[in-house]
mmCIF file of C-alpha atoms and ligand atoms in Angstrom:
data_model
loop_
_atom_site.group_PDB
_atom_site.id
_atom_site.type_symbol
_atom_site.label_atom_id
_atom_site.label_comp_id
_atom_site.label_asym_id
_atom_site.label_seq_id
_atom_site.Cartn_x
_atom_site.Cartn_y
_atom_site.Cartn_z
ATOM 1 C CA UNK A 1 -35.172 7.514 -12.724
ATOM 2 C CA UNK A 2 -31.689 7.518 -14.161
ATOM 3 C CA UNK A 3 -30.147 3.621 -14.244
ATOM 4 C CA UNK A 4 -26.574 2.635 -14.018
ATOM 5 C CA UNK A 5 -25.251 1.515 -17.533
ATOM 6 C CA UNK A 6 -23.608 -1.634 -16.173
ATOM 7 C CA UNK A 7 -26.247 -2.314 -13.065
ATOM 8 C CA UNK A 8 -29.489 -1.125 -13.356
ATOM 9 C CA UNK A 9 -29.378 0.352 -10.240
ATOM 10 C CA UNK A 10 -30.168 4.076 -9.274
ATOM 11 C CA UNK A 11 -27.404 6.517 -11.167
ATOM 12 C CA UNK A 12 -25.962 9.410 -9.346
ATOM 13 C CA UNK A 13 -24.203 11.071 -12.365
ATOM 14 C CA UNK A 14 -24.520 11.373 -16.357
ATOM 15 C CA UNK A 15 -21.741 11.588 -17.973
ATOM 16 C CA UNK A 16 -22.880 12.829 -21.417
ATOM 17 C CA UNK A 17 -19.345 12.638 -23.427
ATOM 18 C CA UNK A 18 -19.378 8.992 -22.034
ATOM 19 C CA UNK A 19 -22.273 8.195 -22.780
ATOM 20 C CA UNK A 20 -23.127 7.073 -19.279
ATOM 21 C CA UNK A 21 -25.188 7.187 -16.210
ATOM 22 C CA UNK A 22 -23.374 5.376 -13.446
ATOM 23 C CA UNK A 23 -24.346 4.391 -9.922
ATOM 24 C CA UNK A 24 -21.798 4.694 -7.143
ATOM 25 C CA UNK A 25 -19.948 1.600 -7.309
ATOM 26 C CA UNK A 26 -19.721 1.714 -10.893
ATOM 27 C CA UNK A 27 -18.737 5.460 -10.750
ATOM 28 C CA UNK A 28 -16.257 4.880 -8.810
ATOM 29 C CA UNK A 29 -14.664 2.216 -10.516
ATOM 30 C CA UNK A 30 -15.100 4.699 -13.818
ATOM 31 C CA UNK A 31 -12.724 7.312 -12.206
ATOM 32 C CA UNK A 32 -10.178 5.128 -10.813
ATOM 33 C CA UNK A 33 -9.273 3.471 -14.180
ATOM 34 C CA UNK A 34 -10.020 6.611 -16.091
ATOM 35 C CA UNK A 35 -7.051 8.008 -13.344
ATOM 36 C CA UNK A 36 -4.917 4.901 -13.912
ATOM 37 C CA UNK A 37 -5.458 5.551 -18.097
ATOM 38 C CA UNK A 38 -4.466 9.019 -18.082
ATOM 39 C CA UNK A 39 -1.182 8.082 -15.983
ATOM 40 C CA UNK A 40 -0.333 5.425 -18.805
ATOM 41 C CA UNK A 41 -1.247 7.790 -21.456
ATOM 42 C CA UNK A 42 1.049 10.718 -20.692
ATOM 43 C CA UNK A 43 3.791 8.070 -18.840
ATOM 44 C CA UNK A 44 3.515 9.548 -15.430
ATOM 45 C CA UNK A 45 4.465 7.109 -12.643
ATOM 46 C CA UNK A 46 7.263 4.479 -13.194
ATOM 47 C CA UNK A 47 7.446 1.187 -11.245
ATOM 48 C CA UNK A 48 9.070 2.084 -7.320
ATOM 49 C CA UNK A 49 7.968 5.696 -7.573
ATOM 50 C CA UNK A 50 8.212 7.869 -4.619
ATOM 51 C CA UNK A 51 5.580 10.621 -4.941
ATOM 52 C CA UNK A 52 4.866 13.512 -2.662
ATOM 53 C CA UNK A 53 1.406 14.436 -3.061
ATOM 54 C CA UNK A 54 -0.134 17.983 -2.621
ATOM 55 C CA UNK A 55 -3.068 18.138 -0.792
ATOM 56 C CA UNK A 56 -4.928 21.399 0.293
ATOM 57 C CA UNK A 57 -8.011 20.014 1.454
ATOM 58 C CA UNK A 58 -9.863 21.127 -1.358
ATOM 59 C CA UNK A 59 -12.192 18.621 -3.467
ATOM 60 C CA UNK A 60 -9.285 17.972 -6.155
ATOM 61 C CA UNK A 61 -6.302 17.257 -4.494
ATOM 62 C CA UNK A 62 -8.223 15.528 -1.773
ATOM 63 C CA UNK A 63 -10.056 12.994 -4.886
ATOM 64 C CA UNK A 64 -6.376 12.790 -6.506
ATOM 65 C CA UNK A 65 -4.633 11.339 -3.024
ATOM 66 C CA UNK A 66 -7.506 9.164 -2.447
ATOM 67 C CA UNK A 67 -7.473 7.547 -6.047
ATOM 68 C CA UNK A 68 -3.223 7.727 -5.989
ATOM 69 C CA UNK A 69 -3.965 5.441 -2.379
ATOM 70 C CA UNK A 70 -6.821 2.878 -4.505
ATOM 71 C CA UNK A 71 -3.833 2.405 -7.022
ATOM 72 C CA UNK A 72 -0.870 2.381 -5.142
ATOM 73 C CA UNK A 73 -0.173 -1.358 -4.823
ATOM 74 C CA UNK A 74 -1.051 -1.849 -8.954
ATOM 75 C CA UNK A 75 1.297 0.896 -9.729
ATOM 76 C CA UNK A 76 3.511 -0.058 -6.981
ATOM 77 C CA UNK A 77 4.622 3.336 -5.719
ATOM 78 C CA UNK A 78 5.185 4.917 -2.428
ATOM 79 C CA UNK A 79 3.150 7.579 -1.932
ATOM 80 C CA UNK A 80 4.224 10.574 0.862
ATOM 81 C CA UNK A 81 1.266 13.539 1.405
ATOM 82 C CA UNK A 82 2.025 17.490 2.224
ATOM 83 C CA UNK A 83 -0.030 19.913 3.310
ATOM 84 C CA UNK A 84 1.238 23.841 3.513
ATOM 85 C CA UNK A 85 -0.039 26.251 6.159
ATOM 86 C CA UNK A 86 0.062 29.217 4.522
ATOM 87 C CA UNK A 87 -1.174 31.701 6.700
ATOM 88 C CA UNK A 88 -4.297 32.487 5.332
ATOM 89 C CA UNK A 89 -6.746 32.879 8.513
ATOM 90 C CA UNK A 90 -9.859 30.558 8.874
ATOM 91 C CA UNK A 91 -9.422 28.996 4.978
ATOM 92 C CA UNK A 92 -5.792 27.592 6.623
ATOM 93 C CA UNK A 93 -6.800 26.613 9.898
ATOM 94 C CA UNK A 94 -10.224 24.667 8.888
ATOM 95 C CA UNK A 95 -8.612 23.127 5.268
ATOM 96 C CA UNK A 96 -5.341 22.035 7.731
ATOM 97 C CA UNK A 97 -8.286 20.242 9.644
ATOM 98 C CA UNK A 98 -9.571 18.136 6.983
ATOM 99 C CA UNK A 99 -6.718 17.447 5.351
ATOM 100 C CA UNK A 100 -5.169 15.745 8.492
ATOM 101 C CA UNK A 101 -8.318 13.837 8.623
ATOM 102 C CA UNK A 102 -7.711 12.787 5.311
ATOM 103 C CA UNK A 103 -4.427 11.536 6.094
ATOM 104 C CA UNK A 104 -5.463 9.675 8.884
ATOM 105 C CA UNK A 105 -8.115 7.425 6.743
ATOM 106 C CA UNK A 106 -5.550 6.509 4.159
ATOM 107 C CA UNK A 107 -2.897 5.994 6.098
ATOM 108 C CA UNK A 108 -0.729 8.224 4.200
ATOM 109 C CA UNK A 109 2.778 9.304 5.362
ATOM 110 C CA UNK A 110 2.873 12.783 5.678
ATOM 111 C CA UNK A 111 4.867 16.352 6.412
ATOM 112 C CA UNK A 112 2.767 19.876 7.305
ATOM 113 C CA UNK A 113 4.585 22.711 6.632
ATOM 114 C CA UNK A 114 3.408 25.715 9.006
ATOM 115 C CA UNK A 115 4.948 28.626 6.996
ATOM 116 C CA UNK A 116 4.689 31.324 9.963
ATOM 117 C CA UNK A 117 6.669 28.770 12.196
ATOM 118 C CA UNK A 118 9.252 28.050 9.783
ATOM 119 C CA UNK A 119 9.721 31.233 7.599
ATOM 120 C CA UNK A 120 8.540 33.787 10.345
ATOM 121 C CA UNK A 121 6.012 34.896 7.856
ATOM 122 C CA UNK A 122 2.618 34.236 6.692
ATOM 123 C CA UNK A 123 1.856 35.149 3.129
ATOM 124 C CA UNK A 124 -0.329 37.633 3.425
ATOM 125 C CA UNK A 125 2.185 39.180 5.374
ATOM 126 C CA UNK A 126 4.909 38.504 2.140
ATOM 127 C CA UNK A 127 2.779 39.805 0.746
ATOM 128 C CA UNK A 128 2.794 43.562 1.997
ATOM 129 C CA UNK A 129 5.825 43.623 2.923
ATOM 130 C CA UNK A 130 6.990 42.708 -0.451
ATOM 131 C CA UNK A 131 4.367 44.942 -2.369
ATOM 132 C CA UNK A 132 3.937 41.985 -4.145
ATOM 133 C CA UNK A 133 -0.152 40.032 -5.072
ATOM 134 C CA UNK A 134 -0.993 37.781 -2.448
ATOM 135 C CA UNK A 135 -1.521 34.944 -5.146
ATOM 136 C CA UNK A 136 1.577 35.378 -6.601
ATOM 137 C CA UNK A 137 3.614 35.178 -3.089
ATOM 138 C CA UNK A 138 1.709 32.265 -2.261
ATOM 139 C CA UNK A 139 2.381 30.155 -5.701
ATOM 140 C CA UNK A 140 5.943 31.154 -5.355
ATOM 141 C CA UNK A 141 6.059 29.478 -2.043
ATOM 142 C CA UNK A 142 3.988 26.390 -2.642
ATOM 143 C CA UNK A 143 6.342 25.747 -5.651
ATOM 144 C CA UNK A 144 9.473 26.258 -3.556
ATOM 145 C CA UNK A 145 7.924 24.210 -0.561
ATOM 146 C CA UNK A 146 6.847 21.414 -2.438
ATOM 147 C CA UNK A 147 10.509 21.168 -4.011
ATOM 148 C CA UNK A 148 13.007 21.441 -1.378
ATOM 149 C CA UNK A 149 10.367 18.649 0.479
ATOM 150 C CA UNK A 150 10.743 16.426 -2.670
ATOM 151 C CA UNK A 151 13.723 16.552 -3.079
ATOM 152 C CA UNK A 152 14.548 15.763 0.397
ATOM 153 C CA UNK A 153 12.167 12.909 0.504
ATOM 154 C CA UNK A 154 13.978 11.799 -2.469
ATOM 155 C CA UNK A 155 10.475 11.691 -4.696
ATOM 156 C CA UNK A 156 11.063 11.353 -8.253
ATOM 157 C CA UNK A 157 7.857 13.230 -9.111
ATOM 158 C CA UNK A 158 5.174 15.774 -7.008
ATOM 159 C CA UNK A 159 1.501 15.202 -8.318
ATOM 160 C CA UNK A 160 -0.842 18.258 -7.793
ATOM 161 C CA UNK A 161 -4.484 17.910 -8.338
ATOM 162 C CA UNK A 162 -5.018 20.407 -11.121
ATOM 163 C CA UNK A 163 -8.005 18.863 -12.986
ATOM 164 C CA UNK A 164 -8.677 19.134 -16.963
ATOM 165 C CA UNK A 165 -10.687 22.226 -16.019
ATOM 166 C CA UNK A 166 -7.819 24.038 -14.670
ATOM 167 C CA UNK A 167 -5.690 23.013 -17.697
ATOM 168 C CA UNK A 168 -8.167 24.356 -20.308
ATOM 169 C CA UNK A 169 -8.139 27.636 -18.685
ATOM 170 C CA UNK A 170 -4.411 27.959 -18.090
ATOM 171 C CA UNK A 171 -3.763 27.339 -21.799
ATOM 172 C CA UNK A 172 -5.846 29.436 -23.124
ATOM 173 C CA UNK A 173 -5.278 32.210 -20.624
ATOM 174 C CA UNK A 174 -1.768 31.803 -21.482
ATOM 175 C CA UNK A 175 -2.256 31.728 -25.242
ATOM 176 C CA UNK A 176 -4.751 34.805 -25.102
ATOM 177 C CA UNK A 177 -2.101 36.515 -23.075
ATOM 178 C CA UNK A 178 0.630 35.748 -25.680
ATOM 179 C CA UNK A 179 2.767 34.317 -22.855
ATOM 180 C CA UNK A 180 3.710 31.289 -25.445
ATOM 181 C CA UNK A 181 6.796 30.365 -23.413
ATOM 182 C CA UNK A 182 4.698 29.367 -20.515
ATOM 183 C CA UNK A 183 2.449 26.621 -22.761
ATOM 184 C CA UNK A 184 5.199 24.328 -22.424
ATOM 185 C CA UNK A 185 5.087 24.189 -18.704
ATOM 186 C CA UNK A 186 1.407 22.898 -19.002
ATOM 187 C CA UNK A 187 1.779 19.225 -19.554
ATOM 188 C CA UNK A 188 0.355 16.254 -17.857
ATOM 189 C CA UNK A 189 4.284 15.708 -17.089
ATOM 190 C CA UNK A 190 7.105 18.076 -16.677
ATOM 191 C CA UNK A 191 10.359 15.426 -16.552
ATOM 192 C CA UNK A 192 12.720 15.827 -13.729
ATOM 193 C CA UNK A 193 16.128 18.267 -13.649
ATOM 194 C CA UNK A 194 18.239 15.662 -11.945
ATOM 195 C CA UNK A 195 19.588 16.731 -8.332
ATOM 196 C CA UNK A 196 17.218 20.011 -8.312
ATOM 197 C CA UNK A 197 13.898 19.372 -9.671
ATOM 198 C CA UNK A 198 11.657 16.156 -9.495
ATOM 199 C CA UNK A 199 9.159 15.737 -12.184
ATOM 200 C CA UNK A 200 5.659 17.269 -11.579
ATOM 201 C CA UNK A 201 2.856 14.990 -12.027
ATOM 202 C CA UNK A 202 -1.039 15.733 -12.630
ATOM 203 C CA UNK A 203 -3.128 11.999 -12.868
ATOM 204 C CA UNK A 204 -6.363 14.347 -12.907
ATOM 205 C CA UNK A 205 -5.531 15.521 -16.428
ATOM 206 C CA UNK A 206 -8.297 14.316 -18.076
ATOM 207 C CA UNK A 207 -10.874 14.307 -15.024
ATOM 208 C CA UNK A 208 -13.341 16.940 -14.863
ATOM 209 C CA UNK A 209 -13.919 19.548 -11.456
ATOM 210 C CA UNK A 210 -17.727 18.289 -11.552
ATOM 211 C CA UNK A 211 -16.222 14.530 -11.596
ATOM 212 C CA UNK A 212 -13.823 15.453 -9.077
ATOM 213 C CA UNK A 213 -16.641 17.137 -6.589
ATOM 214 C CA UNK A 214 -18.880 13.717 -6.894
ATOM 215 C CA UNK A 215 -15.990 11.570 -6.103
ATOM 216 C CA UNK A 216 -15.160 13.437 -2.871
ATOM 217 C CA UNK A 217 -18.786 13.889 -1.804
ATOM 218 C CA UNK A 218 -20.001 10.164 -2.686
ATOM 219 C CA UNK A 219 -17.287 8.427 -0.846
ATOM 220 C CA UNK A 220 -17.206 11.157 2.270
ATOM 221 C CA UNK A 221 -14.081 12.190 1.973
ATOM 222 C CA UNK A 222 -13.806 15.349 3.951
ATOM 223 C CA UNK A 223 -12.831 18.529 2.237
ATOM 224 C CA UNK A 224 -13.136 22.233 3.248
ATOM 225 C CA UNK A 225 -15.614 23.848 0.833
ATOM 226 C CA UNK A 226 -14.636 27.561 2.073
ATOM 227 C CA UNK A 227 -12.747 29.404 -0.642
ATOM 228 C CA UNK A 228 -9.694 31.235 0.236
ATOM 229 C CA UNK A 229 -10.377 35.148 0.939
ATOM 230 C CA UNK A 230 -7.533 35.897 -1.024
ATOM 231 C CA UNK A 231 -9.253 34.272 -3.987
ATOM 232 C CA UNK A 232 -9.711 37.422 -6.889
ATOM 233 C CA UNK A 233 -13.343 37.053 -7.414
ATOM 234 C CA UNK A 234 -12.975 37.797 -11.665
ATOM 235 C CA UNK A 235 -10.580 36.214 -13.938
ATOM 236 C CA UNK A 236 -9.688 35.225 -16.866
ATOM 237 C CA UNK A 237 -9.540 31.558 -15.806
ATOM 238 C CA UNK A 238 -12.976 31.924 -13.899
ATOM 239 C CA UNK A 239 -14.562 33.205 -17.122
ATOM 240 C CA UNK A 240 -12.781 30.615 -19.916
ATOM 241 C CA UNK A 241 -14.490 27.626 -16.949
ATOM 242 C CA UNK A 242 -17.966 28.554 -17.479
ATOM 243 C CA UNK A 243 -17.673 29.409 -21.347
ATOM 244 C CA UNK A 244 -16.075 25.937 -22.066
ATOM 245 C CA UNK A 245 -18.540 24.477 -19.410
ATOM 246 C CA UNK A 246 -21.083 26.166 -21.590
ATOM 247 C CA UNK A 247 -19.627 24.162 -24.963
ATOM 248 C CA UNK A 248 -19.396 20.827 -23.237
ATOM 249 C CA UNK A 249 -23.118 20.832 -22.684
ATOM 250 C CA UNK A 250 -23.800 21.957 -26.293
ATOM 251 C CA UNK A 251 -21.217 19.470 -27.677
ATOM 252 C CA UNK A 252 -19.946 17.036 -25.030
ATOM 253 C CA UNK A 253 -16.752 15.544 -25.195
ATOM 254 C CA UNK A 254 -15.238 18.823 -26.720
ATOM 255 C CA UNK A 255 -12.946 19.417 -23.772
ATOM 256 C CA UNK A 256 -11.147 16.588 -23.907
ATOM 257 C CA UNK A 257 -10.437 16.776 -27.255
ATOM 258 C CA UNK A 258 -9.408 19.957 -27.032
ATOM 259 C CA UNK A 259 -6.565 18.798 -24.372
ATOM 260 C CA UNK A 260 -5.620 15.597 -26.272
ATOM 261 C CA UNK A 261 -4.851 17.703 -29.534
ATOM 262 C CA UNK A 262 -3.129 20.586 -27.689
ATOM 263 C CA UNK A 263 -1.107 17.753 -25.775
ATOM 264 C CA UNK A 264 -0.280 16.250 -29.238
ATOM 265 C CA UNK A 265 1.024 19.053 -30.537
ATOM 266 C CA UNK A 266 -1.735 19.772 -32.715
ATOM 267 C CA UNK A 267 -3.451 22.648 -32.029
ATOM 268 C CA UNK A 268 -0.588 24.697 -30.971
ATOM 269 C CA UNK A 269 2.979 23.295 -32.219
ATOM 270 C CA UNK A 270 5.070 24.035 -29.468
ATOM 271 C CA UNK A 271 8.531 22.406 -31.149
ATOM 272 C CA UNK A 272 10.301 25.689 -30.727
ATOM 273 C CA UNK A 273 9.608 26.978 -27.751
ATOM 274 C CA UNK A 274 11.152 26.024 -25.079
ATOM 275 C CA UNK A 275 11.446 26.258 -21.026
ATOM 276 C CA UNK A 276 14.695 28.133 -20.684
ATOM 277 C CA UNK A 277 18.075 26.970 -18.942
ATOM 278 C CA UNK A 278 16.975 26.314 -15.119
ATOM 279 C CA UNK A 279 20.011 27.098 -13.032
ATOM 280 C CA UNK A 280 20.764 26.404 -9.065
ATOM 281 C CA UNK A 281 19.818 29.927 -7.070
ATOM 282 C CA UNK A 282 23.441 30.713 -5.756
ATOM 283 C CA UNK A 283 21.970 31.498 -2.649
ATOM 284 C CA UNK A 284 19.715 28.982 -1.270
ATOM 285 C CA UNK A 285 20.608 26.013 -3.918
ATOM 286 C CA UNK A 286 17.134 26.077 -5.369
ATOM 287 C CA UNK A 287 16.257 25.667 -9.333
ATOM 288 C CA UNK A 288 15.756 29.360 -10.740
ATOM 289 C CA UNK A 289 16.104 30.422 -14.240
ATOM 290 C CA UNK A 290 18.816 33.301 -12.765
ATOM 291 C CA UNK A 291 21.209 33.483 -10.563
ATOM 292 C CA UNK A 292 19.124 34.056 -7.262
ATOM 293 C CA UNK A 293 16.160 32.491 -7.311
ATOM 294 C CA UNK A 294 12.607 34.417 -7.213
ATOM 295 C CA UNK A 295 12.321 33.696 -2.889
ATOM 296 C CA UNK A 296 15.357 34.321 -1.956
ATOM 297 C CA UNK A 297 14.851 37.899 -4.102
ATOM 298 C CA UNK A 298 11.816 38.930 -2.924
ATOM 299 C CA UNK A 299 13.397 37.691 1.160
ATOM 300 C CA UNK A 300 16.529 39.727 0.465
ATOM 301 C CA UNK A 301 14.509 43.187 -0.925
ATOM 302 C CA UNK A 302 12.503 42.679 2.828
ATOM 303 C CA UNK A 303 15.574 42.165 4.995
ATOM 304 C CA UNK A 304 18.786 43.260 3.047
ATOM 305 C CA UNK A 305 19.779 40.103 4.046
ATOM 306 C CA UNK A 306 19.964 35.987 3.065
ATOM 307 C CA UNK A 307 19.794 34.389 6.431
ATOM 308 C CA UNK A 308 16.387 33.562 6.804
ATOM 309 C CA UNK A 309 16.485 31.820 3.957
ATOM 310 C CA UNK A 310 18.909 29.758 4.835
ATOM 311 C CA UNK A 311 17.037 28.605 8.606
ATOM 312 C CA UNK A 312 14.178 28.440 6.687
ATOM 313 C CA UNK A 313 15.529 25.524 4.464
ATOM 314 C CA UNK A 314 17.130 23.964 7.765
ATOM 315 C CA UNK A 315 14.230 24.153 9.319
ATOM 316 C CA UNK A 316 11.854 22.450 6.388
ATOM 317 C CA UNK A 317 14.415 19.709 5.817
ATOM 318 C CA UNK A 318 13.984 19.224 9.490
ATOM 319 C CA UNK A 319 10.533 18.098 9.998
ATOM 320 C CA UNK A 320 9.315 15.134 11.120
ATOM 321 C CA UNK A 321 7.422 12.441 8.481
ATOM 322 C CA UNK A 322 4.174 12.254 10.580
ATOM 323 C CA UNK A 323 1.946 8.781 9.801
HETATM 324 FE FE1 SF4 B 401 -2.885 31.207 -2.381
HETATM 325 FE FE2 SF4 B 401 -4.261 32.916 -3.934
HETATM 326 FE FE3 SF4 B 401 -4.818 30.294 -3.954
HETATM 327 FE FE4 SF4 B 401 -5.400 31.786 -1.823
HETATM 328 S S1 SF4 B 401 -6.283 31.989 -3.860
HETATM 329 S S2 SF4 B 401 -4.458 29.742 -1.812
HETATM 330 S S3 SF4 B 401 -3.682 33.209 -1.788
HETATM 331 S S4 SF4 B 401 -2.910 31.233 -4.633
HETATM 332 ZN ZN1 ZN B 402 -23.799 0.266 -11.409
HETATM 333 ZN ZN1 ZN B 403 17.254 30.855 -3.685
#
């Protein structure tokens, strides 16, 4: 039988990079200050921080709120949760579910979005109309969602559960793809644009997706474990997961320092290169690096027309905080 490092009681995980076989209590404790390190690390959260949390009902974002809730009175922040209906069938309607649940349990002030009540559309249907990949519709409204709710909420920063996983493989798919401009987005913290962007946040920088699944499922915190249908069953991403999965077991601990070093500047030196002006859309008010922002673009080529745009925004700003 596995033991617990620090109790001697039954382990539920082994964390070979650590070191470690923990028990549940000790586990816990394990990813809560591992959380609250990472947050010091890369200087996330200030004292009096309001921070609008995305949740999607997924294991992730679902660990990240709960942990954000466990540290909220040591951090002393306010913490506001937001969940987006986007549209997408069964995966919306059963994640929506558990994610409300969620809320309940913790308390957690909270705004859901329903994107066919407010915009008139779902994304899948964006996504026809607009000739345009499901996935890329639906990031391009989660991103402009998540803002104009910040922002109105006056949160200085929006955390998002992407875990060290996802970071690995957006680097290097990013790198591999040349797209070199787009490294600098991928930090633990992307500061503020005063008046039009708050920061973006991600305290699970340096927690992995297996660490992230046994937190959810040891303390019961409901998730949806459906995948969305729209989810492309290959990609680059997908594939650059399992190889470095593959490494860690060969040589734990080599994912984190791959992140640390790449966060440092030293695998990739990323002095030069930077994010590009980021302007307000003319239309809808929006940060955009042109002069219409990518929504209000892709709304316009549907309709020949801005006004949906512009109920859509009343209409967002407009809903009630729900507790
Ligand atoms: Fe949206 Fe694509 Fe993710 Fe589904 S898989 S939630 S469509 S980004
Ligand atoms: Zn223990
Ligand atoms: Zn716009």
């Amino acid at each position: 039988m596995m033991i617990c490092k620090f109790c001697q009681k039954k382990a539920i995980i082994r964390l070979p990079y650590a070191r470690l076989s923990l028990c549940q209590v000790h586990f816990n404790e394990f990813m809560v200050k591992k959380v609250l390190k990472s947050i010091k690390r890369y200087k996330m959260i200030s004292k009096g921080d309001r921070i609008l949390v995305a949740v999607s009902g997924g294991k992730d974002s679902t660990t990240l709120l709960h942990i954000l809730s466990l540290l909220s009175s040591t951090l002393n922040i306010e913490l506001y949760g937001i969940y987006i209906d986007l549209g997408l069938g069964e995966y919306s309607e059963k994640s929506k579910q558990k994610v409300k649940e969620l809320f309940k349990l913790l308390n957690i002030e909270h705004v859901i979005v329903d994107l066919k009540e407010s915009l008139g559309f779902k994304v899948p249907e964006l996504s026809k109309l607009s000739k345009r990949p499901t996935c890329s519709v639906c990031g391009l409204i989660k991103r402009y969602v998540l803002n104009v709710i910040a922002l109105n909420l006056k949160a200085n920063s929006i955390a998002t559960g992407h875990t060290m996983d996802d970071m690995i493989a957006y680097i290097l798919k990013e790198f591999i793809l040349g797209n070199y401009g787009q490294l600098v987005k991928l930090k633990p913290k992307l500061e503020a644009i005063a008046g039009l962007m708050p920061a973006r946040i991600k305290p699970l920088v340096e927690v992995s997706e297996r660490e992230s699944l046994v937190y959810a499922l040891v303390n019961n915190l409901p998730i949806y474990h459906g995948e969305c249908p729209y989810r492309p069953q290959e990609s680059i991403e997908v594939e650059i997961k399992s190889f470095f999965n593959m490494l860690e077991t060969r040589h734990p601990g080599i994912k984190i320092q791959f992140l640390r070093k790449f966060f440092k500047g030293e695998a990739v030196n990323l002095k030069d290169v930077t994010l590009g002006e980021i302007k307000k859309c003319s239309i809808c008010g929006m940060p955009s690096s042109t002069d219409v922002c990518a929504l209000c673009k892709l709304i316009y080529r549907i309709e020949g027309s801005y006004n949906r745009i512009l109920e859509f925004l009343d209409k967002i700003n407009s809903i009630e905080l729900l507790r």
